[in-house]
Amino acid sequence: MDQHSSDQPGQPASSKPLPVESKYVRETRCFKTSRVFPTDVNNHNTLFGGKLMSYIDDIASITASKLCRVDTVTASTDSVDFLYPINPTDSVTLESFVTWTGRSSMEIFVKVIREDLKTGEKRIAATAFLTFVAIGEDNHKVQVPTVIPETEEEKKLHETAPSRAAMRRQRREESKEFADYLTTEYPWE
């Protein structure tokens, strides 16, 4: 993803002119809180990873749409790091926002916070980065607004995005090369 606008350091957020093609990161922020129910847990009695990944993709898709207000598609789930288990006594809160944009793509960060509902203890349980692409009515990619970070967390994620984008490009090329060696035939054919 190539960034086509950058933040102007040293200016307070309120004095920055906001170009038409830019939005503040806060304008893309979304939250989702859920309780962990018995049907949501795996054989270790912790939140099933697939359930959490579904939550992550869901909230990231809303964040993507808030940035560009057109249809979006998940281009990749770049990483999901499960740091701590989420237990049946916990609630799970997801916070997501756009960290960086390219021409038609956007990187979205999702932070997963578990809260023990009995003690109130909170902990980052997982983090995820996803890439979404904006699609216009003609099913072609469309340009997305750039984002302007304001908080320290947003600025850190924005500054470190180019290295993640480079890793994504490399991984994608390696995946394409690897796919050339794979067969599309089923064993029963």
PDB file of C-alpha atoms in Angstrom:
ATOM      1  CA  MET A   1       0.000   0.000   0.000  1.00  0.00           C
ATOM      2  CA  ASP A   2       1.420   3.345  -0.964  1.00  0.00           C
ATOM      3  CA  GLN A   3       0.496   6.208   1.321  1.00  0.00           C
ATOM      4  CA  HIS A   4      -0.472   9.257  -0.702  1.00  0.00           C
ATOM      5  CA  SER A   5      -0.776  11.761   2.120  1.00  0.00           C
ATOM      6  CA  SER A   6       1.010  12.211   5.394  1.00  0.00           C
ATOM      7  CA  ASP A   7       0.328  13.828   8.719  1.00  0.00           C
ATOM      8  CA  GLN A   8       1.964  17.186   9.323  1.00  0.00           C
ATOM      9  CA  PRO A   9       3.887  16.825  12.580  1.00  0.00           C
ATOM     10  CA  GLY A  10       3.867  19.614  15.092  1.00  0.00           C
ATOM     11  CA  GLN A  11       0.382  20.912  14.334  1.00  0.00           C
ATOM     12  CA  PRO A  12      -2.461  20.277  16.762  1.00  0.00           C
ATOM     13  CA  ALA A  13      -5.278  18.237  15.253  1.00  0.00           C
ATOM     14  CA  SER A  14      -7.742  21.119  15.489  1.00  0.00           C
ATOM     15  CA  SER A  15      -5.611  23.433  13.319  1.00  0.00           C
ATOM     16  CA  LYS A  16      -5.045  20.942  10.502  1.00  0.00           C
ATOM     17  CA  PRO A  17      -7.067  21.525   7.377  1.00  0.00           C
ATOM     18  CA  LEU A  18      -8.907  18.339   6.505  1.00  0.00           C
ATOM     19  CA  PRO A  19      -8.681  17.680   2.759  1.00  0.00           C
ATOM     20  CA  VAL A  20     -11.688  16.124   1.082  1.00  0.00           C
ATOM     21  CA  GLU A  21      -9.692  12.959   0.432  1.00  0.00           C
ATOM     22  CA  SER A  22      -8.677  12.492   4.094  1.00  0.00           C
ATOM     23  CA  LYS A  23     -10.391  11.343   7.259  1.00  0.00           C
ATOM     24  CA  TYR A  24      -9.219  11.174  10.822  1.00  0.00           C
ATOM     25  CA  VAL A  25      -8.571   7.646  12.064  1.00  0.00           C
ATOM     26  CA  ARG A  26     -11.195   8.206  14.780  1.00  0.00           C
ATOM     27  CA  GLU A  27     -13.858   8.468  12.056  1.00  0.00           C
ATOM     28  CA  THR A  28     -13.262   4.789  11.222  1.00  0.00           C
ATOM     29  CA  ARG A  29     -13.212   3.479  14.793  1.00  0.00           C
ATOM     30  CA  CYS A  30     -15.685   0.716  15.734  1.00  0.00           C
ATOM     31  CA  PHE A  31     -16.388  -1.249  18.900  1.00  0.00           C
ATOM     32  CA  LYS A  32     -18.143  -4.565  19.523  1.00  0.00           C
ATOM     33  CA  THR A  33     -18.651  -6.243  22.899  1.00  0.00           C
ATOM     34  CA  SER A  34     -19.936  -9.773  23.373  1.00  0.00           C
ATOM     35  CA  ARG A  35     -20.377 -12.201  26.224  1.00  0.00           C
ATOM     36  CA  VAL A  36     -18.752 -15.626  25.932  1.00  0.00           C
ATOM     37  CA  PHE A  37     -21.501 -18.255  25.960  1.00  0.00           C
ATOM     38  CA  PRO A  38     -21.098 -22.031  26.422  1.00  0.00           C
ATOM     39  CA  THR A  39     -21.725 -22.578  22.699  1.00  0.00           C
ATOM     40  CA  ASP A  40     -18.800 -20.236  21.872  1.00  0.00           C
ATOM     41  CA  VAL A  41     -16.060 -22.269  23.572  1.00  0.00           C
ATOM     42  CA  ASN A  42     -13.767 -25.036  22.362  1.00  0.00           C
ATOM     43  CA  ASN A  43     -12.694 -28.254  24.093  1.00  0.00           C
ATOM     44  CA  HIS A  44     -10.321 -26.189  26.311  1.00  0.00           C
ATOM     45  CA  ASN A  45     -13.298 -24.177  27.583  1.00  0.00           C
ATOM     46  CA  THR A  46     -11.988 -20.953  25.996  1.00  0.00           C
ATOM     47  CA  LEU A  47     -13.448 -18.871  23.187  1.00  0.00           C
ATOM     48  CA  PHE A  48     -13.207 -20.782  19.911  1.00  0.00           C
ATOM     49  CA  GLY A  49     -10.602 -19.127  17.660  1.00  0.00           C
ATOM     50  CA  GLY A  50     -12.863 -19.348  14.623  1.00  0.00           C
ATOM     51  CA  LYS A  51     -15.588 -17.448  16.460  1.00  0.00           C
ATOM     52  CA  LEU A  52     -13.139 -14.694  17.351  1.00  0.00           C
ATOM     53  CA  MET A  53     -11.866 -14.557  13.757  1.00  0.00           C
ATOM     54  CA  SER A  54     -15.447 -14.117  12.574  1.00  0.00           C
ATOM     55  CA  TYR A  55     -15.887 -11.215  15.010  1.00  0.00           C
ATOM     56  CA  ILE A  56     -12.613  -9.707  13.742  1.00  0.00           C
ATOM     57  CA  ASP A  57     -13.589  -9.866  10.063  1.00  0.00           C
ATOM     58  CA  ASP A  58     -17.055  -8.507  10.837  1.00  0.00           C
ATOM     59  CA  ILE A  59     -15.866  -5.427  12.720  1.00  0.00           C
ATOM     60  CA  ALA A  60     -13.033  -4.803  10.238  1.00  0.00           C
ATOM     61  CA  SER A  61     -15.557  -4.765   7.380  1.00  0.00           C
ATOM     62  CA  ILE A  62     -17.596  -2.097   9.175  1.00  0.00           C
ATOM     63  CA  THR A  63     -14.458  -0.035   9.774  1.00  0.00           C
ATOM     64  CA  ALA A  64     -13.526  -0.308   6.085  1.00  0.00           C
ATOM     65  CA  SER A  65     -16.969   0.879   5.005  1.00  0.00           C
ATOM     66  CA  LYS A  66     -16.835   3.808   7.422  1.00  0.00           C
ATOM     67  CA  LEU A  67     -13.659   5.016   5.721  1.00  0.00           C
ATOM     68  CA  CYS A  68     -14.809   4.938   2.118  1.00  0.00           C
ATOM     69  CA  ARG A  69     -18.617   4.519   2.174  1.00  0.00           C
ATOM     70  CA  VAL A  70     -18.559   2.010  -0.683  1.00  0.00           C
ATOM     71  CA  ASP A  71     -18.536  -1.782  -0.780  1.00  0.00           C
ATOM     72  CA  THR A  72     -15.361  -3.390   0.503  1.00  0.00           C
ATOM     73  CA  VAL A  73     -13.897  -6.873   0.416  1.00  0.00           C
ATOM     74  CA  THR A  74     -11.382  -8.619   2.633  1.00  0.00           C
ATOM     75  CA  ALA A  75      -8.173  -8.901   0.611  1.00  0.00           C
ATOM     76  CA  SER A  76      -6.256 -10.672   3.355  1.00  0.00           C
ATOM     77  CA  THR A  77      -6.140 -11.442   7.010  1.00  0.00           C
ATOM     78  CA  ASP A  78      -2.535 -10.447   7.457  1.00  0.00           C
ATOM     79  CA  SER A  79      -2.138 -11.669  11.010  1.00  0.00           C
ATOM     80  CA  VAL A  80      -4.129 -12.765  14.015  1.00  0.00           C
ATOM     81  CA  ASP A  81      -2.113 -13.193  17.169  1.00  0.00           C
ATOM     82  CA  PHE A  82      -3.888 -14.963  20.017  1.00  0.00           C
ATOM     83  CA  LEU A  83      -2.095 -13.682  23.103  1.00  0.00           C
ATOM     84  CA  TYR A  84      -4.291 -14.843  26.012  1.00  0.00           C
ATOM     85  CA  PRO A  85      -7.288 -17.173  26.220  1.00  0.00           C
ATOM     86  CA  ILE A  86     -10.769 -15.736  26.573  1.00  0.00           C
ATOM     87  CA  ASN A  87     -12.781 -17.575  29.215  1.00  0.00           C
ATOM     88  CA  PRO A  88     -16.523 -18.086  29.754  1.00  0.00           C
ATOM     89  CA  THR A  89     -16.355 -15.608  32.656  1.00  0.00           C
ATOM     90  CA  ASP A  90     -15.062 -12.908  30.272  1.00  0.00           C
ATOM     91  CA  SER A  91     -16.593 -10.421  27.923  1.00  0.00           C
ATOM     92  CA  VAL A  92     -14.725  -9.778  24.697  1.00  0.00           C
ATOM     93  CA  THR A  93     -14.472  -6.266  23.249  1.00  0.00           C
ATOM     94  CA  LEU A  94     -13.082  -5.600  19.803  1.00  0.00           C
ATOM     95  CA  GLU A  95     -11.859  -2.173  18.752  1.00  0.00           C
ATOM     96  CA  SER A  96     -10.943  -1.556  15.126  1.00  0.00           C
ATOM     97  CA  PHE A  97      -9.758   1.331  12.986  1.00  0.00           C
ATOM     98  CA  VAL A  98      -7.992   2.055   9.709  1.00  0.00           C
ATOM     99  CA  THR A  99      -4.273   2.572  10.292  1.00  0.00           C
ATOM    100  CA  TRP A 100      -3.080   3.306   6.760  1.00  0.00           C
ATOM    101  CA  THR A 101      -4.332   3.478   3.195  1.00  0.00           C
ATOM    102  CA  GLY A 102      -3.058   2.881  -0.285  1.00  0.00           C
ATOM    103  CA  ARG A 103      -4.843   3.850  -3.461  1.00  0.00           C
ATOM    104  CA  SER A 104      -7.751   1.413  -3.101  1.00  0.00           C
ATOM    105  CA  SER A 105      -6.655  -0.650  -0.108  1.00  0.00           C
ATOM    106  CA  MET A 106      -6.612  -0.054   3.598  1.00  0.00           C
ATOM    107  CA  GLU A 107      -4.931  -1.692   6.554  1.00  0.00           C
ATOM    108  CA  ILE A 108      -7.225  -2.264   9.510  1.00  0.00           C
ATOM    109  CA  PHE A 109      -6.071  -2.991  13.043  1.00  0.00           C
ATOM    110  CA  VAL A 110      -8.273  -4.905  15.458  1.00  0.00           C
ATOM    111  CA  LYS A 111      -7.525  -4.996  19.167  1.00  0.00           C
ATOM    112  CA  VAL A 112      -9.285  -7.661  21.242  1.00  0.00           C
ATOM    113  CA  ILE A 113      -9.724  -6.959  24.956  1.00  0.00           C
ATOM    114  CA  ARG A 114     -10.941  -9.594  27.366  1.00  0.00           C
ATOM    115  CA  GLU A 115     -12.516  -8.458  30.614  1.00  0.00           C
ATOM    116  CA  ASP A 116     -13.149 -10.795  33.501  1.00  0.00           C
ATOM    117  CA  LEU A 117     -16.731  -9.921  34.404  1.00  0.00           C
ATOM    118  CA  LYS A 118     -16.226 -10.962  38.032  1.00  0.00           C
ATOM    119  CA  THR A 119     -12.970  -9.109  38.793  1.00  0.00           C
ATOM    120  CA  GLY A 120     -12.970  -6.350  36.155  1.00  0.00           C
ATOM    121  CA  GLU A 121      -9.421  -7.276  35.086  1.00  0.00           C
ATOM    122  CA  LYS A 122      -8.747  -6.351  31.436  1.00  0.00           C
ATOM    123  CA  ARG A 123      -6.070  -7.719  29.153  1.00  0.00           C
ATOM    124  CA  ILE A 124      -5.253  -7.562  25.452  1.00  0.00           C
ATOM    125  CA  ALA A 125      -6.228 -11.061  24.339  1.00  0.00           C
ATOM    126  CA  ALA A 126      -5.463 -10.770  20.619  1.00  0.00           C
ATOM    127  CA  THR A 127      -4.443  -8.398  17.856  1.00  0.00           C
ATOM    128  CA  ALA A 128      -5.096  -8.588  14.138  1.00  0.00           C
ATOM    129  CA  PHE A 129      -4.237  -6.775  10.923  1.00  0.00           C
ATOM    130  CA  LEU A 130      -6.426  -7.119   7.855  1.00  0.00           C
ATOM    131  CA  THR A 131      -6.336  -5.583   4.403  1.00  0.00           C
ATOM    132  CA  PHE A 132      -9.543  -4.499   2.694  1.00  0.00           C
ATOM    133  CA  VAL A 133     -10.094  -3.162  -0.814  1.00  0.00           C
ATOM    134  CA  ALA A 134     -12.773  -0.653  -1.831  1.00  0.00           C
ATOM    135  CA  ILE A 135     -14.991  -1.712  -4.738  1.00  0.00           C
ATOM    136  CA  GLY A 136     -17.168   0.669  -6.748  1.00  0.00           C
ATOM    137  CA  GLU A 137     -20.556  -0.004  -8.309  1.00  0.00           C
ATOM    138  CA  ASP A 138     -18.858  -1.299 -11.471  1.00  0.00           C
ATOM    139  CA  ASN A 139     -16.982  -3.914  -9.367  1.00  0.00           C
ATOM    140  CA  HIS A 140     -13.660  -2.152  -9.954  1.00  0.00           C
ATOM    141  CA  LYS A 141     -11.318  -0.859  -7.283  1.00  0.00           C
ATOM    142  CA  VAL A 142     -11.886   2.752  -6.252  1.00  0.00           C
ATOM    143  CA  GLN A 143      -9.639   5.255  -4.505  1.00  0.00           C
ATOM    144  CA  VAL A 144      -9.999   5.561  -0.742  1.00  0.00           C
ATOM    145  CA  PRO A 145      -9.395   8.540   1.538  1.00  0.00           C
ATOM    146  CA  THR A 146      -6.102   8.768   3.389  1.00  0.00           C
ATOM    147  CA  VAL A 147      -6.156   8.663   7.172  1.00  0.00           C
ATOM    148  CA  ILE A 148      -4.760  11.125   9.674  1.00  0.00           C
ATOM    149  CA  PRO A 149      -3.650   9.617  12.995  1.00  0.00           C
ATOM    150  CA  GLU A 150      -4.013  11.653  16.179  1.00  0.00           C
ATOM    151  CA  THR A 151      -3.339   9.484  19.254  1.00  0.00           C
ATOM    152  CA  GLU A 152       0.032   7.941  20.100  1.00  0.00           C
ATOM    153  CA  GLU A 153      -1.370   4.476  19.374  1.00  0.00           C
ATOM    154  CA  GLU A 154      -2.691   5.578  15.974  1.00  0.00           C
ATOM    155  CA  LYS A 155       0.580   7.335  15.108  1.00  0.00           C
ATOM    156  CA  LYS A 156       2.681   4.283  16.025  1.00  0.00           C
ATOM    157  CA  LEU A 157       0.526   1.994  13.886  1.00  0.00           C
ATOM    158  CA  HIS A 158       0.578   4.520  11.021  1.00  0.00           C
ATOM    159  CA  GLU A 159       4.385   4.876  11.157  1.00  0.00           C
ATOM    160  CA  THR A 160       4.976   1.121  11.174  1.00  0.00           C
ATOM    161  CA  ALA A 161       2.484   0.369   8.383  1.00  0.00           C
ATOM    162  CA  PRO A 162       4.931   0.642   5.447  1.00  0.00           C
ATOM    163  CA  SER A 163       7.030  -2.252   6.763  1.00  0.00           C
ATOM    164  CA  ARG A 164       3.893  -4.389   7.199  1.00  0.00           C
ATOM    165  CA  ALA A 165       2.812  -3.466   3.662  1.00  0.00           C
ATOM    166  CA  ALA A 166       6.191  -4.592   2.296  1.00  0.00           C
ATOM    167  CA  MET A 167       5.867  -7.912   4.138  1.00  0.00           C
ATOM    168  CA  ARG A 168       2.338  -8.340   2.738  1.00  0.00           C
ATOM    169  CA  ARG A 169       3.536  -7.759  -0.825  1.00  0.00           C
ATOM    170  CA  GLN A 170       6.350 -10.268  -0.395  1.00  0.00           C
ATOM    171  CA  ARG A 171       4.071 -12.862   1.205  1.00  0.00           C
ATOM    172  CA  ARG A 172       1.489 -12.400  -1.558  1.00  0.00           C
ATOM    173  CA  GLU A 173       4.107 -12.968  -4.269  1.00  0.00           C
ATOM    174  CA  GLU A 174       5.370 -16.066  -2.476  1.00  0.00           C
ATOM    175  CA  SER A 175       1.790 -17.333  -2.135  1.00  0.00           C
ATOM    176  CA  LYS A 176       1.185 -16.855  -5.868  1.00  0.00           C
ATOM    177  CA  GLU A 177       4.373 -18.760  -6.702  1.00  0.00           C
ATOM    178  CA  PHE A 178       3.439 -21.528  -4.275  1.00  0.00           C
ATOM    179  CA  ALA A 179      -0.074 -21.779  -5.758  1.00  0.00           C
ATOM    180  CA  ASP A 180       1.460 -22.600  -9.148  1.00  0.00           C
ATOM    181  CA  TYR A 181       2.694 -25.895  -7.650  1.00  0.00           C
ATOM    182  CA  LEU A 182      -0.663 -26.905  -6.250  1.00  0.00           C
ATOM    183  CA  THR A 183      -3.147 -29.115  -8.030  1.00  0.00           C
ATOM    184  CA  THR A 184      -6.822 -28.312  -8.543  1.00  0.00           C
ATOM    185  CA  GLU A 185      -7.807 -31.933  -9.066  1.00  0.00           C
ATOM    186  CA  TYR A 186      -9.809 -33.746  -6.422  1.00  0.00           C
ATOM    187  CA  PRO A 187      -8.553 -37.168  -5.220  1.00  0.00           C
ATOM    188  CA  TRP A 188     -11.666 -38.872  -6.586  1.00  0.00           C
ATOM    189  CA  GLU A 189     -11.218 -37.520 -10.113  1.00  0.00           C
TER     190      GLU A 189
END
